[in-house]
Short mmCIF file of C-alpha atoms in Angstrom, two decimals:
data_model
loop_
_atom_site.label_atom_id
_atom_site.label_comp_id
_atom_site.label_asym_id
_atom_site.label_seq_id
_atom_site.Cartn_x
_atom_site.Cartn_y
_atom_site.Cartn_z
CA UNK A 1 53.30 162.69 103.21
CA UNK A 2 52.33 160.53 100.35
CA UNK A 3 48.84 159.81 98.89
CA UNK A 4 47.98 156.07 98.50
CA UNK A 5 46.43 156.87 95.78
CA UNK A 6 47.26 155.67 92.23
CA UNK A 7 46.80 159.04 89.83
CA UNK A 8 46.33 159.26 85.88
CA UNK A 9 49.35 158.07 83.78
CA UNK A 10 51.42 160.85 82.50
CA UNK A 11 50.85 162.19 78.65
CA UNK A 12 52.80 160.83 76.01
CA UNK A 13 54.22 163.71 74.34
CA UNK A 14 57.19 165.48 73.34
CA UNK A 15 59.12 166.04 76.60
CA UNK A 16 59.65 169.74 77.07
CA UNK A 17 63.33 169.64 77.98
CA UNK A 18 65.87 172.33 78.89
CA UNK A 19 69.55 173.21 78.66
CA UNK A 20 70.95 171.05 82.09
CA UNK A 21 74.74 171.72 81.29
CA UNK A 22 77.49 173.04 79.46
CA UNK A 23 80.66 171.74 77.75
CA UNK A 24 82.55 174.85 78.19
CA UNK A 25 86.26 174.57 76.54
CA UNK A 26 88.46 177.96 77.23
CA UNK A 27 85.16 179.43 78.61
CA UNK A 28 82.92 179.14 75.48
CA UNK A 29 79.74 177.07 75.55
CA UNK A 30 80.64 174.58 72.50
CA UNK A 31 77.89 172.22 73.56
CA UNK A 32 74.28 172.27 75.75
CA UNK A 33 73.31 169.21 76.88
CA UNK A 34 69.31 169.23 77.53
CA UNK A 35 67.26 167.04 80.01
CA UNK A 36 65.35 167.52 83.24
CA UNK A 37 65.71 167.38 86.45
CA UNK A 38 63.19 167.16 89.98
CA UNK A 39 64.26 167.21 93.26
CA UNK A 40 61.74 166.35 96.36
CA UNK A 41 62.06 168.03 99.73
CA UNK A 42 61.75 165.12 102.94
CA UNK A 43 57.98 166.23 102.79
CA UNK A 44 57.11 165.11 99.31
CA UNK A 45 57.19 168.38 97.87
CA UNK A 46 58.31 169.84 94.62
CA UNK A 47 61.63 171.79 95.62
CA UNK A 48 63.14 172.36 92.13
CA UNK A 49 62.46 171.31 89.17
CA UNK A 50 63.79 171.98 85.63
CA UNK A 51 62.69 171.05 81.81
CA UNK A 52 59.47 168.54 81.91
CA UNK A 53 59.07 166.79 84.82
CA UNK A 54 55.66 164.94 84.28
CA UNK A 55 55.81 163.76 80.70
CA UNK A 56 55.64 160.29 80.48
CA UNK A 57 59.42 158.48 79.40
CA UNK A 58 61.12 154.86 80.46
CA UNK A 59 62.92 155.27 83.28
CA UNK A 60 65.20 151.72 81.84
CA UNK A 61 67.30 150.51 84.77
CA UNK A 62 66.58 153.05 87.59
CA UNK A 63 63.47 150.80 87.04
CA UNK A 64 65.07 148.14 88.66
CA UNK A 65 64.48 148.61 92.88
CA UNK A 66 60.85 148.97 92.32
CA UNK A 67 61.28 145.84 90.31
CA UNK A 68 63.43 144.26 93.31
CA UNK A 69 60.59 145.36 95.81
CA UNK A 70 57.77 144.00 93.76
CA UNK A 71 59.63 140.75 93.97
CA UNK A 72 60.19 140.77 97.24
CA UNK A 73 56.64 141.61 98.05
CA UNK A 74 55.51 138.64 95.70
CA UNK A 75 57.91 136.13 98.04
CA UNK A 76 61.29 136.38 96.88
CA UNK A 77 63.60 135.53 99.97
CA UNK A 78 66.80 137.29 98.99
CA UNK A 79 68.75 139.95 101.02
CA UNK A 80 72.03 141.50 101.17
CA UNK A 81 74.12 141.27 98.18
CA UNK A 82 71.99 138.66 95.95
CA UNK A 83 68.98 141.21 96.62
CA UNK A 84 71.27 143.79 95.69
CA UNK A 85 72.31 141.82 92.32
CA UNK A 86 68.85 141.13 91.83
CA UNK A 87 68.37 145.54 91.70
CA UNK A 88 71.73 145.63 89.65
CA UNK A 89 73.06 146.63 86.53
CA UNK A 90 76.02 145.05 87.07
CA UNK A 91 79.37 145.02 85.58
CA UNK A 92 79.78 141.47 84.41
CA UNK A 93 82.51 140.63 86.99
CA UNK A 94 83.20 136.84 88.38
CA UNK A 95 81.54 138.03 91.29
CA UNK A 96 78.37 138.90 89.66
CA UNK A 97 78.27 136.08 87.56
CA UNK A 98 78.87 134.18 90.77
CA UNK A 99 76.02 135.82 92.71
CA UNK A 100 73.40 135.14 89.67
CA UNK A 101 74.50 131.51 89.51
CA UNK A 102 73.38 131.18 93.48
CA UNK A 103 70.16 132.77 93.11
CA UNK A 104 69.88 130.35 89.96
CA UNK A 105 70.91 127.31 92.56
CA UNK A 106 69.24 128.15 95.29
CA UNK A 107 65.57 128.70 93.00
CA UNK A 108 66.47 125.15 91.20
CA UNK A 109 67.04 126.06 87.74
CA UNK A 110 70.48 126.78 85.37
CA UNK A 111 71.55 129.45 82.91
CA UNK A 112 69.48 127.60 80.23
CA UNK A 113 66.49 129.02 81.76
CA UNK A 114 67.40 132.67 81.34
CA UNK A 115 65.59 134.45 78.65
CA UNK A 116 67.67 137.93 78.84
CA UNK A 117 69.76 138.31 75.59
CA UNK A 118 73.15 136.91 75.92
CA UNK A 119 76.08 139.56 76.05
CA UNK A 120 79.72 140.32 76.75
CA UNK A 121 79.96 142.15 80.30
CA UNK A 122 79.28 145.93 80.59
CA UNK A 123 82.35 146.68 82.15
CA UNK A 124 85.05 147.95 79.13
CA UNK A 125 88.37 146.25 81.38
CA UNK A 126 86.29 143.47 82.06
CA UNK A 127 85.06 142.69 78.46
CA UNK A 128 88.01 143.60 76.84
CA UNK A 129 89.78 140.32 79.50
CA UNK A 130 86.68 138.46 77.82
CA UNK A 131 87.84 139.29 74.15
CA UNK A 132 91.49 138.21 74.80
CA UNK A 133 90.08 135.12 76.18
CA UNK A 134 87.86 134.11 73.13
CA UNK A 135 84.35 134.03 75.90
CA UNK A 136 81.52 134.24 74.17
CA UNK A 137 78.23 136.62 75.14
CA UNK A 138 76.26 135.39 77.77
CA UNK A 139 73.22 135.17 79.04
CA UNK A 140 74.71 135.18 82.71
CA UNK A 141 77.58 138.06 81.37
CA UNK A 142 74.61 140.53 80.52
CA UNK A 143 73.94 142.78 83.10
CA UNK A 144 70.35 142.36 83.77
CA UNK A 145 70.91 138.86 85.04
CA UNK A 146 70.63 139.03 88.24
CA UNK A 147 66.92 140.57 88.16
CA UNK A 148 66.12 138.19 85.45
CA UNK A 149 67.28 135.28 87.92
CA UNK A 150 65.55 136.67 90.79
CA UNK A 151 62.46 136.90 88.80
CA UNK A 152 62.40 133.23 87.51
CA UNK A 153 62.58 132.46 91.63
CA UNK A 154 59.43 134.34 92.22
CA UNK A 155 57.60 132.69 89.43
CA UNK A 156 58.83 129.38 90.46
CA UNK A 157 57.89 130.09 94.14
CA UNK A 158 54.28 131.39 92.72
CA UNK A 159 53.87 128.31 90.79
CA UNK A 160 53.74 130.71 87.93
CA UNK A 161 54.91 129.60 83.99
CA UNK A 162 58.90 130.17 83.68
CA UNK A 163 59.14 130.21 79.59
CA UNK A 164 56.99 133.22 79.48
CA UNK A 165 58.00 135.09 82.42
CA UNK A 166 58.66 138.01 80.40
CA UNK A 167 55.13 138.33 79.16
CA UNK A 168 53.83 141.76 79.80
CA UNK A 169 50.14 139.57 80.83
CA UNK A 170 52.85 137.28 82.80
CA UNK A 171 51.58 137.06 86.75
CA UNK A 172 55.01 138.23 87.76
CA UNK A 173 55.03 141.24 85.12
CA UNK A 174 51.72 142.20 86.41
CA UNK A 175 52.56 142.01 89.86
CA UNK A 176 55.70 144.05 88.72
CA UNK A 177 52.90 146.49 86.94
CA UNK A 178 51.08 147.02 89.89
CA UNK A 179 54.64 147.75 92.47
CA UNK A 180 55.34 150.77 90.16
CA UNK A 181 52.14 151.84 90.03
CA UNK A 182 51.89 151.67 93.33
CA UNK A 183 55.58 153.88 94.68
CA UNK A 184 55.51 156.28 91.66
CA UNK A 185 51.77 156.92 92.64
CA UNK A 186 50.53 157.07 88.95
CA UNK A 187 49.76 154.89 85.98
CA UNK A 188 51.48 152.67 83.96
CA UNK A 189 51.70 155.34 80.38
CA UNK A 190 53.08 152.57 78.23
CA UNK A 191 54.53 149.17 78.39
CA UNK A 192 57.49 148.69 75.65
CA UNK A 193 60.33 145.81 75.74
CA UNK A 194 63.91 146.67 77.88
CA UNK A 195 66.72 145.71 75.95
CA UNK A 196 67.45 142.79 78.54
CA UNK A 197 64.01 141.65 76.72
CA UNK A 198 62.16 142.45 80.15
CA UNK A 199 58.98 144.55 79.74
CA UNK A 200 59.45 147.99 80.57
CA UNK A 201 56.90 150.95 81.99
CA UNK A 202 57.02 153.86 81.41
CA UNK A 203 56.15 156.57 84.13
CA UNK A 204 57.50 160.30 85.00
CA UNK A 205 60.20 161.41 86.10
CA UNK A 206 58.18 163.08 89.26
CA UNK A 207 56.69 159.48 89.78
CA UNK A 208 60.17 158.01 89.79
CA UNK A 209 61.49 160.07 92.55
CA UNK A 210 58.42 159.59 94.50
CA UNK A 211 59.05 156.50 94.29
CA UNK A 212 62.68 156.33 95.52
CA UNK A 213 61.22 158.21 98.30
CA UNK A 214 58.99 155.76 99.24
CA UNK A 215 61.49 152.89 98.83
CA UNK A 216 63.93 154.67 101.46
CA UNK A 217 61.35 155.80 103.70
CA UNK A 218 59.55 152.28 104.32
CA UNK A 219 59.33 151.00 107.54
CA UNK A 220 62.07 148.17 108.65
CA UNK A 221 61.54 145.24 107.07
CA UNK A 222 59.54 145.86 104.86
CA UNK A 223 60.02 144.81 100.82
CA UNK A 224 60.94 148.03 99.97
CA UNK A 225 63.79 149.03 103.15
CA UNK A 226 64.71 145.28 102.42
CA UNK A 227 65.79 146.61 98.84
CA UNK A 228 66.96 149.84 99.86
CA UNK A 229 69.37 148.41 102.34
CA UNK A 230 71.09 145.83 100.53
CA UNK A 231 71.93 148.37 97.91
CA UNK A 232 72.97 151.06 100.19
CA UNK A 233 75.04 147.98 101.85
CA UNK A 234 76.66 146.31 98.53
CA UNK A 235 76.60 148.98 96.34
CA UNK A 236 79.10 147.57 94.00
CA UNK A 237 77.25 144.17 93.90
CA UNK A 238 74.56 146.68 92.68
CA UNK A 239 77.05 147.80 89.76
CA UNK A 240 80.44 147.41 89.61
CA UNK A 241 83.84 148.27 90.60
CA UNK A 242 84.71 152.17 89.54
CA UNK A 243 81.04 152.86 88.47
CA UNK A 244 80.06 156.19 89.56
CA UNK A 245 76.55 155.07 91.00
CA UNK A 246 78.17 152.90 93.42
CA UNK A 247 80.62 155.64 94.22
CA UNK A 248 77.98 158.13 94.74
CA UNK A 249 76.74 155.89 97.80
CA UNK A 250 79.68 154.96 99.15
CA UNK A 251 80.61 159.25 99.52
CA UNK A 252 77.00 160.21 100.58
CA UNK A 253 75.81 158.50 103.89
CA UNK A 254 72.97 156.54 103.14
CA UNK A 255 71.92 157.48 99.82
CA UNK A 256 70.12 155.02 97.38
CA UNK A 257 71.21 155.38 93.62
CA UNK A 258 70.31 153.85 90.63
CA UNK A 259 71.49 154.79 87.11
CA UNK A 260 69.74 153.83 83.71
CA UNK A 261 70.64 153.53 80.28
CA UNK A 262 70.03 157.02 78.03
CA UNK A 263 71.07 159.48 80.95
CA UNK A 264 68.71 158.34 83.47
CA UNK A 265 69.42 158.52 87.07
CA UNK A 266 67.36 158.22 90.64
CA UNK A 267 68.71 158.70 94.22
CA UNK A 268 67.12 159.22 97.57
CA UNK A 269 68.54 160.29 100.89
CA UNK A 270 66.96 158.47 104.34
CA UNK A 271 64.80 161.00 104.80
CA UNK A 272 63.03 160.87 101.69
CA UNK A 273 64.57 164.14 100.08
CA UNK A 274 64.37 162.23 96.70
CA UNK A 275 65.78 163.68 93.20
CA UNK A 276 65.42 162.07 89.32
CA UNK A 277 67.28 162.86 86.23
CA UNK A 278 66.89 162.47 82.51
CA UNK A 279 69.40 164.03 80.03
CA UNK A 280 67.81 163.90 76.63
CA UNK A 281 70.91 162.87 74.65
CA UNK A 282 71.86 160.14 77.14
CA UNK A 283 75.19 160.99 77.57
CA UNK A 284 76.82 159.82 80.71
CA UNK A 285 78.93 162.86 80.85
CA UNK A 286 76.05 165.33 81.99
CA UNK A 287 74.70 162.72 84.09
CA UNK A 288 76.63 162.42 86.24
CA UNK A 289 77.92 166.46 87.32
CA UNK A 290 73.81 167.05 86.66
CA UNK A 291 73.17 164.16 89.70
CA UNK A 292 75.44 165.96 91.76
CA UNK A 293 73.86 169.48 91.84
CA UNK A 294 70.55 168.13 92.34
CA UNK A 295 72.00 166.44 95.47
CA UNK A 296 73.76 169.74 96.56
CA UNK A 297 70.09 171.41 95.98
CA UNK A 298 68.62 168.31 97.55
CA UNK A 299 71.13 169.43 100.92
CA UNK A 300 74.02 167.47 100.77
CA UNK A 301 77.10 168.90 101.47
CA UNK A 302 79.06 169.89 98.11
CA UNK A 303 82.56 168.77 99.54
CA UNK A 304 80.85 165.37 99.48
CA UNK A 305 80.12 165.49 95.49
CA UNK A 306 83.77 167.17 94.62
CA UNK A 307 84.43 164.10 92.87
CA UNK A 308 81.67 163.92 90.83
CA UNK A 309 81.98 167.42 89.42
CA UNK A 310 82.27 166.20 85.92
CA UNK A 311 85.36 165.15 83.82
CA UNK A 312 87.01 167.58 82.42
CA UNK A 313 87.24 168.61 78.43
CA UNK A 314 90.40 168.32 76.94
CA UNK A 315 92.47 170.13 74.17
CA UNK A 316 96.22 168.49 73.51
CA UNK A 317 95.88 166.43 76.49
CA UNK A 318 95.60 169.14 79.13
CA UNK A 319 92.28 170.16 81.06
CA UNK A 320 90.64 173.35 79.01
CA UNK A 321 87.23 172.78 80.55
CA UNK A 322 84.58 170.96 81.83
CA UNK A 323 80.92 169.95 81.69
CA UNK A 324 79.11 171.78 83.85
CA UNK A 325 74.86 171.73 85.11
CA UNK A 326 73.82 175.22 83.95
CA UNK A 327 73.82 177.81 86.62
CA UNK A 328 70.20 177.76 87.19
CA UNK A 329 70.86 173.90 88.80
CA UNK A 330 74.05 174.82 90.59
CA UNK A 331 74.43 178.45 91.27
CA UNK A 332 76.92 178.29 93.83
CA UNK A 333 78.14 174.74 94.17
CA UNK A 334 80.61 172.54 92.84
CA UNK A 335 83.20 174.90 90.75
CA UNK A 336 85.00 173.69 88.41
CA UNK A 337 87.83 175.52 86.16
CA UNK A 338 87.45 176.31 82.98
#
């Protein structure tokens, strides 16, 4: 289905993006939203695709299981919900904080040894509990640190450096490197700095959801299912309470999903029908009702998504309309009023 072949990196250029979806208020178009979008058939194939789907751009946080399966290829002996945490952008909540103090016990080392930036948790209810508290950011609050714990256990258990684990020449970076080469089937375009302060590589958005692909279609036990089923398992560990990635898998039988920062998002269904998003603007409000039309085009069924139709636009406090994936993504599926 899948070469194991590693092809050329994708060009760094302007990514040729197109109109994704509408915020329609009393039926007029008052805003386009632009991005792209790819969806893979179970085969591998291309079955739709919209804007620029090969253009090389940082895939942030939907990053993260093909960092978790690098890990676990390099030794890391987590499952279930710590491997999950260690794949998460999580919410900040006592029980992620809990889970990255564990994986911090159980590798031998404390928060001190964190190099992530410290943070107040990502979660608004959750931070705003902080605030009223008088907690400071943390390194262990920020909601990379469960990858950035996981990954000071696989240098340790390398006998690799931990100060400079984030090193882009680090062992456990280029092992990292060499995973996401390896599932998106291309190369490495560029190599910039996350905001967490972990190194970050940038890939298409074809290569991404090949990639997600390959993660759900590994054979048991391997790195990769290992990853893909202790998401699918504790989604919320993954995320958080309420967030709409962990939703997504609980109401679609075993899909993976992973959002990313600036409208990114991945998912993959057991099969390997795979899909990627990127909304140019970032904004969380095309994202989502954009992911759901690619997974009605991937096949699933739309009464499954209802909920993820996209919130609605308001005028005096009253529904007027609605952001809606342009009718080229979602011809039939998902209506919404407006």
């Amino acid at each position: 289905m899948y070469s194991s072949s590693v092809a050329d990196a994708p060009l760094v250029r302007e990514p040729r993006h197109a109109p994704v979806a509408h915020l329609i208020r009393a039926g007029v178009v008052e805003g386009i939203h632009y991005g792209s979008v790819v969806v893979l058939g179970a085969d591998g194939e291309v079955e739709f695709q919209l804007g620029d789907i090969e253009a090389a751009f940082y895939p942030r946080s939907a990053l993260k299981p093909l960092q978790a399966a690098a890990m676990v290829r390099a030794g890391l002996p987590l499952d279930g919900e710590l491997l999950s945490l260690a794949a998460a952008s999580h919410s900040g909540e006592e029980r992620h904080l809990a889970g990255t103090r564990r994986i911090l016990e159980a590798a031998g080392l404390a928060e001190s040894d964190l190099r992530n930036v410290p943070d107040m948790p990502f979660d608004p209810v959750v931070r705003d509990a902080w605030v009223r508290e008088g907690r400071m950011p943390s390194r262990l609050a920020q909601n990379c640190s469960g990858k950035h714990a996981a990954m000071l256990w696989t240098a340790k258990l390398n006998g690799w450096s931990l100060d400079d684990y984030l090193d882009p020449a680090h062992p456990l970076q280029q092992a990292i490197a060499g995973a996401v080469e390896n599932l998106t089937g291309q190369r490495v375009a560029q190599v910039t700095v996350d905001g967490c302060g972990a190194p970050l590589f940038s890939v298409s958005l074809h290569g991404l959801a090949r990639a997600a692909a390959r993660i759900v279609t590994a054979g048991p036990g391997t790195p990769e299912a290992r990853v893909a089923d202790a998401m699918r398992e504790h989604a919320e560990m993954a995320s958080g309470s309420g967030r709409d990635v962990a939703a997504l898998m609980r109401a679609v039988p075993g899909l993976l999903a992973k959002d990313g920062f600036e409208g990114v998002q991945v998912a993959a269904l057991p099969d390997g029908r795979a899909l990627a998003v990127k909304i140019a603007d970032g904004a969380n409000r095309a994202r989502v009702p954009v992911t759901a039309a690619a997974l009605a085009r991937a096949g699933v069924d739309p009464a499954l998504l209802a909920e993820f139709a996209g919130e609605p636009v308001l005028g005096g406090g009253k529904p007027v309309g609605a952001v809606r994936p342009v009718r080229a993504l979602d011809p039939l599926t998902l209506p919404v009023s407006a």
